[in-house]
Coordinates of C-alpha atoms and ligand atoms in Angstrom, one line a residue:
M343 CA 184.4 82.4 52.3
T344 CA 184.6 85.5 54.5
E345 CA 187.0 88.4 53.7
F346 CA 188.7 89.9 56.8
R347 CA 186.7 93.1 57.5
Y348 CA 186.4 95.6 60.3
E349 CA 182.9 97.1 60.8
L350 CA 182.7 100.3 62.8
L351 CA 179.2 100.2 64.4
A352 CA 179.1 103.2 66.8
T353 CA 181.4 105.7 68.5
D354 CA 181.2 107.5 71.9
G355 CA 184.0 110.1 72.1
K356 CA 187.0 108.1 71.0
A357 CA 185.5 104.8 72.2
R358 CA 184.4 102.5 69.3
L359 CA 181.9 99.7 69.0
G360 CA 182.9 97.4 66.2
R361 CA 182.9 93.9 64.7
I362 CA 185.8 92.1 63.0
H363 CA 184.8 89.4 60.5
T364 CA 187.4 86.6 60.0
A365 CA 187.6 83.2 58.4
H366 CA 187.1 81.7 61.9
G367 CA 184.2 83.8 63.0
V368 CA 183.2 87.3 64.3
I369 CA 184.8 89.3 67.1
D370 CA 182.7 92.0 68.8
T371 CA 185.0 94.9 69.8
P372 CA 186.2 96.2 72.2
A373 CA 187.4 92.6 72.9
F374 CA 189.6 90.9 75.4
M375 CA 191.7 88.0 74.2
P376 CA 192.5 85.3 76.8
V377 CA 196.1 84.2 76.6
G378 CA 196.6 80.6 75.5
T379 CA 200.4 80.6 75.4
A380 CA 201.2 76.8 75.1
A381 CA 198.1 75.9 73.1
T382 CA 196.0 76.0 76.2
V383 CA 194.3 78.7 78.4
K384 CA 195.9 77.3 81.5
G385 CA 193.4 75.3 83.6
M386 CA 190.5 75.8 81.3
L387 CA 188.7 73.6 78.7
P388 CA 188.2 75.6 75.5
E389 CA 184.5 75.2 75.6
N390 CA 184.4 76.8 79.0
V391 CA 186.6 79.7 77.7
A392 CA 184.0 80.2 75.0
D393 CA 181.2 80.1 77.6
T394 CA 182.7 83.1 79.3
G395 CA 182.1 85.1 76.0
A396 CA 185.6 85.0 74.6
Q397 CA 185.5 85.0 70.8
I398 CA 189.3 85.0 70.1
L399 CA 192.4 83.6 71.9
L400 CA 196.0 84.6 71.8
G401 CA 198.8 82.1 71.1
N402 CA 202.6 82.6 71.1
T403 CA 205.0 81.9 68.2
Y404 CA 207.9 81.7 70.7
H405 CA 206.5 79.0 73.0
L406 CA 205.0 76.8 70.3
M407 CA 208.1 76.9 68.1
L408 CA 210.1 75.6 71.1
R409 CA 207.5 73.0 72.1
P410 CA 205.9 71.0 70.4
G411 CA 207.2 72.8 67.2
A412 CA 205.4 74.6 64.5
E413 CA 205.9 71.9 61.8
R414 CA 204.6 69.2 64.2
I415 CA 201.4 71.3 64.9
A416 CA 201.0 71.8 61.1
R417 CA 201.3 68.0 60.6
L418 CA 198.6 67.5 63.2
G419 CA 196.2 69.8 61.5
G420 CA 197.1 73.2 62.8
L421 CA 196.6 75.0 66.1
H422 CA 192.8 75.3 66.0
K423 CA 192.4 71.5 65.6
F424 CA 195.3 70.8 68.0
M425 CA 193.8 72.7 70.9
N426 CA 190.1 72.2 69.9
W427 CA 189.3 76.0 69.5
D428 CA 187.5 76.7 66.2
K429 CA 187.1 80.5 66.7
P430 CA 189.8 83.1 65.8
I431 CA 193.3 82.9 67.2
L432 CA 195.8 85.8 67.1
T433 CA 199.4 84.8 67.5
D434 CA 202.2 87.1 68.8
S435 CA 205.3 87.1 66.6
G436 CA 207.9 86.1 69.1
G437 CA 210.2 89.1 69.5
Y438 CA 208.8 90.3 72.8
Q439 CA 208.9 86.7 74.3
V440 CA 212.5 86.2 73.1
M441 CA 213.5 89.3 75.0
S442 CA 211.4 88.5 78.1
L443 CA 212.1 84.8 78.4
S444 CA 215.1 83.4 76.5
K445 CA 218.8 83.4 77.4
L446 CA 221.8 84.4 75.3
R447 CA 220.0 86.5 72.7
K448 CA 221.7 88.1 69.8
I449 CA 219.9 90.7 67.7
T450 CA 221.0 91.6 64.1
E451 CA 219.3 93.3 61.2
D452 CA 218.4 89.8 60.0
G453 CA 216.6 88.8 63.2
V454 CA 217.3 87.2 66.6
T455 CA 219.2 84.1 67.7
F456 CA 218.6 82.7 71.2
K457 CA 218.7 79.8 73.5
S458 CA 215.4 78.1 74.6
H459 CA 214.5 78.9 78.2
I460 CA 213.2 75.2 78.4
D461 CA 216.3 73.2 77.4
G462 CA 218.9 75.6 76.1
R463 CA 218.6 74.5 72.4
K464 CA 219.5 77.2 69.9
F465 CA 216.8 78.9 67.7
A466 CA 216.6 81.8 65.3
L467 CA 213.6 84.1 64.5
S468 CA 213.4 86.6 61.7
P469 CA 210.4 88.3 60.0
E470 CA 210.4 85.5 57.4
R471 CA 210.6 82.6 60.0
S472 CA 208.0 84.2 62.2
M473 CA 205.6 84.5 59.3
E474 CA 206.3 80.8 58.3
I475 CA 205.6 79.7 61.9
Q476 CA 202.4 81.6 62.2
H477 CA 201.3 80.2 58.8
L478 CA 202.1 76.7 59.9
L479 CA 200.0 77.3 63.1
G480 CA 197.1 78.5 60.9
S481 CA 196.8 81.8 62.9
T482 CA 193.7 83.9 62.0
I483 CA 195.6 87.1 62.8
T484 CA 199.4 87.1 62.4
M485 CA 201.5 89.8 64.1
A486 CA 204.4 91.3 62.3
F487 CA 207.9 90.5 63.7
D488 CA 209.1 93.5 65.7
E489 CA 211.3 94.5 68.5
C490 CA 209.5 95.8 71.6
T491 CA 211.5 98.8 72.6
P492 CA 212.4 98.6 76.3
F493 CA 211.3 101.4 78.7
P494 CA 212.9 103.8 79.4
A495 CA 214.7 104.5 76.1
T496 CA 216.4 107.6 74.9
E497 CA 214.8 109.1 71.8
Q498 CA 217.8 107.9 69.7
Q499 CA 217.4 104.3 71.0
A500 CA 213.7 104.4 70.5
A501 CA 214.2 105.7 66.9
D502 CA 216.7 103.1 66.0
S503 CA 214.6 100.3 67.4
M504 CA 211.4 101.6 65.8
R505 CA 213.0 102.0 62.4
M506 CA 214.3 98.4 62.5
S507 CA 210.8 97.2 63.4
M508 CA 209.4 99.1 60.5
R509 CA 212.0 97.5 58.1
W510 CA 210.9 94.1 59.7
A511 CA 207.3 95.0 59.2
K512 CA 207.9 95.4 55.4
R513 CA 209.7 92.0 55.4
S514 CA 206.9 90.5 57.4
K515 CA 204.3 91.7 54.8
D516 CA 206.5 90.4 51.9
A517 CA 206.7 86.9 53.6
F518 CA 203.1 86.7 54.8
V519 CA 201.0 84.1 53.0
N520 CA 197.7 85.9 52.3
R521 CA 194.5 83.9 52.8
E522 CA 191.0 85.2 52.6
G523 CA 189.6 85.9 56.1
Y524 CA 193.1 86.0 57.6
A525 CA 195.1 89.1 58.4
L526 CA 198.6 90.5 59.2
Y527 CA 198.7 93.3 61.8
G528 CA 201.5 95.9 61.8
I529 CA 202.9 96.9 65.2
Q530 CA 203.4 100.6 66.0
Q531 CA 206.5 101.4 68.0
G532 CA 208.3 104.7 69.1
S533 CA 208.2 104.4 72.9
V534 CA 206.7 107.6 74.4
F535 CA 207.9 110.0 71.7
E536 CA 205.1 111.6 69.6
N537 CA 207.2 112.2 66.5
L538 CA 208.5 108.6 66.5
R539 CA 205.0 107.2 67.0
R540 CA 204.0 109.3 64.0
E541 CA 206.9 108.1 61.9
S542 CA 206.0 104.5 62.8
S543 CA 202.3 105.0 61.9
E544 CA 203.2 106.6 58.5
K545 CA 205.5 103.6 57.6
L546 CA 202.8 101.1 58.7
T547 CA 200.0 103.0 56.8
E548 CA 202.1 102.8 53.6
L549 CA 202.0 99.0 54.0
D550 CA 198.2 99.1 53.8
L551 CA 197.7 96.3 56.4
P552 CA 194.2 95.1 57.6
G553 CA 194.9 95.9 61.3
H554 CA 197.4 97.4 63.7
S555 CA 198.6 97.2 67.2
V556 CA 200.2 99.6 69.6
G557 CA 203.4 97.9 70.8
G558 CA 206.1 99.1 73.1
L559 CA 203.7 99.8 76.0
A560 CA 202.8 97.9 79.2
V561 CA 206.6 97.6 79.6
G562 CA 206.8 99.2 83.1
E563 CA 206.0 102.8 82.2
G564 CA 202.9 102.8 84.5
Q565 CA 199.3 103.7 83.7
Q566 CA 199.6 107.4 83.5
I567 CA 202.5 107.4 81.0
M568 CA 200.7 104.7 79.0
F569 CA 197.5 106.8 78.9
D570 CA 199.5 110.0 78.0
T571 CA 201.0 108.1 75.1
L572 CA 197.7 106.6 74.0
D573 CA 196.2 110.1 74.0
F574 CA 198.2 110.9 70.8
C575 CA 199.3 107.6 69.3
V576 CA 196.0 105.7 68.8
D577 CA 194.6 108.4 66.4
M578 CA 197.7 108.0 64.2
L579 CA 196.5 104.6 63.2
P580 CA 193.9 104.2 60.4
A581 CA 190.4 104.6 62.0
N582 CA 188.8 102.1 59.6
K583 CA 190.9 99.2 60.9
P584 CA 191.2 97.5 64.3
R585 CA 193.6 98.9 66.9
Y586 CA 195.1 96.3 69.4
L587 CA 196.9 97.3 72.6
M588 CA 199.4 94.5 73.3
G589 CA 199.8 93.1 76.9
V590 CA 197.1 95.2 78.5
G591 CA 196.0 95.0 81.2
K592 CA 194.3 95.4 84.6
P593 CA 190.6 96.4 84.5
S594 CA 191.1 100.1 84.9
D595 CA 193.7 100.0 82.0
L596 CA 191.1 98.4 79.8
V597 CA 188.5 101.1 80.6
G598 CA 191.0 104.0 80.0
A599 CA 192.3 102.4 76.8
V600 CA 188.8 101.8 75.4
M601 CA 188.1 105.5 76.0
R602 CA 191.2 106.3 74.0
G603 CA 190.1 104.2 71.0
I604 CA 191.5 100.7 71.5
D605 CA 189.5 97.8 70.1
Q606 CA 191.5 94.6 71.2
F607 CA 193.4 93.6 74.3
D608 CA 195.4 90.6 75.6
C609 CA 196.9 90.1 79.0
V610 CA 198.0 87.2 81.2
L611 CA 196.7 89.0 84.3
P612 CA 193.3 87.4 84.7
T613 CA 194.7 83.8 84.2
R614 CA 198.1 84.1 85.9
S615 CA 196.7 86.0 88.9
G616 CA 193.8 83.6 89.1
R617 CA 196.3 80.8 89.7
N618 CA 197.8 83.0 92.4
A619 CA 194.5 83.4 94.4
Q620 CA 193.7 86.9 93.0
G621 CA 190.0 87.5 92.1
F622 CA 188.8 90.6 90.2
T623 CA 185.3 91.7 91.1
H624 CA 182.9 94.6 90.3
R625 CA 183.8 96.0 93.7
G626 CA 187.6 95.7 93.5
T627 CA 190.2 92.9 93.7
L628 CA 190.4 90.3 96.4
N629 CA 193.2 87.9 97.5
L630 CA 191.5 84.7 98.5
K631 CA 194.6 83.6 100.4
N632 CA 193.7 86.1 103.1
G633 CA 192.3 84.5 106.3
R634 CA 189.4 87.0 106.5
H635 CA 187.6 84.8 103.9
R636 CA 187.6 81.6 105.9
D637 CA 184.1 81.9 107.2
D638 CA 182.6 84.0 104.4
D639 CA 179.8 82.2 102.7
R640 CA 179.1 85.0 100.3
P641 CA 179.9 84.5 96.5
L642 CA 183.1 86.0 95.3
D643 CA 181.2 88.5 93.1
D644 CA 177.4 88.8 93.5
Q645 CA 177.1 90.3 90.0
C646 CA 178.8 87.4 88.3
N647 CA 177.1 84.3 86.8
C648 CA 180.2 82.1 86.5
P649 CA 180.3 78.7 88.3
A650 CA 182.7 80.0 91.0
C651 CA 180.2 82.7 92.0
T652 CA 177.0 80.8 91.5
K653 CA 177.9 77.4 93.1
Y654 CA 180.6 78.2 95.7
S655 CA 181.5 80.6 98.5
R656 CA 184.5 82.7 99.3
A657 CA 185.1 80.3 102.2
Y658 CA 185.3 77.4 99.9
L659 CA 187.7 79.2 97.4
H660 CA 189.8 80.2 100.4
H661 CA 189.9 76.6 101.5
L662 CA 190.9 75.2 98.1
I663 CA 193.7 77.8 97.8
K664 CA 195.1 77.1 101.3
A665 CA 195.0 73.4 100.6
G666 CA 196.7 73.9 97.2
E667 CA 193.8 72.2 95.4
I668 CA 193.9 72.4 91.6
L669 CA 190.1 73.4 91.6
G670 CA 191.0 76.6 93.4
A671 CA 193.1 77.8 90.5
V672 CA 190.5 76.5 88.0
L673 CA 187.6 78.3 89.6
L674 CA 189.5 81.6 90.0
T675 CA 190.8 81.5 86.5
W676 CA 187.3 80.8 85.2
H677 CA 185.8 83.7 87.3
N678 CA 188.5 86.2 86.2
L679 CA 188.0 85.4 82.5
A680 CA 184.2 85.7 83.0
Y681 CA 184.7 89.1 84.8
Y682 CA 187.0 90.4 82.0
Q683 CA 184.4 89.3 79.3
D684 CA 181.5 90.9 81.3
L685 CA 183.6 94.1 81.6
M686 CA 184.1 94.2 77.8
A687 CA 180.4 93.4 77.2
D688 CA 179.3 96.2 79.6
M689 CA 181.6 98.6 77.7
R690 CA 180.3 97.6 74.3
K691 CA 176.8 98.2 75.6
A692 CA 177.8 101.6 77.1
I693 CA 179.3 102.7 73.8
A694 CA 176.2 101.6 71.9
E695 CA 174.1 103.7 74.3
G696 CA 176.4 106.7 74.2
R697 CA 177.1 106.6 78.0
M698 CA 180.8 105.5 78.2
D699 CA 181.7 108.5 80.4
A700 CA 179.0 107.5 83.0
F701 CA 180.1 103.9 82.8
A702 CA 183.7 104.9 83.6
R703 CA 182.6 107.0 86.5
D704 CA 180.4 104.2 88.0
F705 CA 183.2 101.6 87.3
H706 CA 185.8 103.6 89.3
A707 CA 183.4 104.4 92.1
A708 CA 182.5 100.7 92.5
Q709 CA 186.2 99.7 92.4
E710 CA 187.2 102.1 95.1
G711 CA 184.0 101.5 97.1
G712 CA 186.0 99.4 99.6
D713 CA 184.5 96.9 102.1
I714 CA 184.3 94.0 99.7
Ligands
2YW1000 C1 200.1 88.7 86.5 O1 200.4 89.5 85.4 C2 201.6 89.4 84.8 O2 202.4 88.6 85.1 C3 201.8 90.4 83.6 C4 203.1 90.3 83.0 C5 203.3 91.2 81.9 C6 202.4 92.1 81.6 C7 202.6 93.1 80.5 C8 202.7 92.6 79.1 N1 203.1 93.7 78.3 C9 203.3 93.6 77.0 N2 203.2 92.5 76.2 C10 203.6 92.8 75.0 C11 203.7 92.0 73.8 C12 204.3 92.6 72.7 N3 204.4 91.9 71.5 C13 205.0 92.4 70.4 N4 205.2 91.6 69.3 N5 205.4 93.7 70.4 C14 205.3 94.5 71.5 O3 205.7 95.7 71.4 C15 204.7 94.0 72.7 C16 204.5 94.8 73.8 C17 204.0 94.2 75.0 N6 203.8 94.6 76.2 C18 201.1 92.2 82.2 C19 200.9 91.3 83.3
ZN1001 ZN1 182.4 84.8 88.9

C-alpha cells in the first residue's frame, strides 16, 4: 500500500515541482484538477479526461449528497467505481457550494442547514457529516469543512469567520477516517488580512495535516488582490506539504499562482466556458460564436494535439456551436482541458529547467500577441 506523501523535486524562485503519492496513484505538481461536480466531467468520457493528462479530478460533497446521495454511491462501490475513474479524486467539503447554490441557509456553530437548489428538500452539513459523506464517496483527498469568507469582509467579520473555520477544521480532523494513502487537507482562511492568514496557518499547522489549501480567494477580489494576498499567505503554509488554491482560475491566474508557490488548482472555467463556445489557446482566448470564424479552416490552436485541433477547423467548431450541436460543446471542452494540462506540463518543465521567469514572459507575450 502507498502512504500519502509529497515529494519536492525542484524549485525555481517560489515555484515548486513536486509529486504527490496517493492510494489511487501519483499526481505531478503543479497540477490542474478538472471539475467533475455531479460524478462526471461534463461532456467527457473519463478515459478522454485522462488522455488530456489529468491525474486527479475534483468532486463535490454538496452536489452528490443531494443527488444521487452519498449512501447510495457507497452501496454502489464508491465514487471511483461509480464514475469509472480509478485515479485520485479530491472532493470539496460542501460549505462553499451551500453558500453559492442553496436557498434558505442557516449557519450555526454546529454547521449549516439548507434547502436543496434541485427540489427544495432540507439538508444539514457539519464537519462530522461532511467527513462522513467524503468517506462514503471514497475520496482520495478530503477537504475540511469550512466557511468561505465572502469578499469584501471587515477584519472583524473575517476573523470571526476564520476562527469558526479553524474550530471546524479540528472537528473535521477528529471525525476524519484515516486510511493509508488518503488525506485530509486543512483550508486557510483570513480573507486579505495578513495577521488573520497567519493565525489561520498556525492553527492548521498545529493539526499536522498532510496538505493544505488557500481558501477564501477567487471570490470576486480580482487578480491583483489575489496575487497580493498570495504574496504573503502561501509561505505561511508548511513547505513540505502540498498547497492547493481553490477555484482558480484563468490561465494567467495559474501562471501567477504557480510563481507564488501553489501546487494544485481546480476551476470550472475550462469546462463551463467550453460549453459556452470559449476556447483557450496559446495565443489568447477565442469565442467561436463570432461570425469571423465561419470560413476559417485553420485549427483552433496550431500548438495543440487534441482531437478538436488535429481533426477539425475553426469553421466547423463555429458551425457546430451556431447549430447548437452537442459535439461543439464536447470538442471545446476537450480542447480547453487539453490546453490547461499542456499549460501545467509546460510549467512543470520550466521549473525543472529553472526558467519559470522566461516562461511567464513568453506566456504573456503570446497571450497578448493579438491577431489570433
Ligand atoms: C466560467 O467560470 C465560472 O463560472 C467560474 C465560477 C466561479 C469561479 C471561482 C470559484 N472560486 C472559488 N471556489 C472555491 C471553493 C472553496 N471551497 C472551500 N471549501 N473553501 C473555500 O474557501 C473555497 C473558495 C473558493 N473560491 C471561477 C469560475
Ligand atoms: Zn486542442
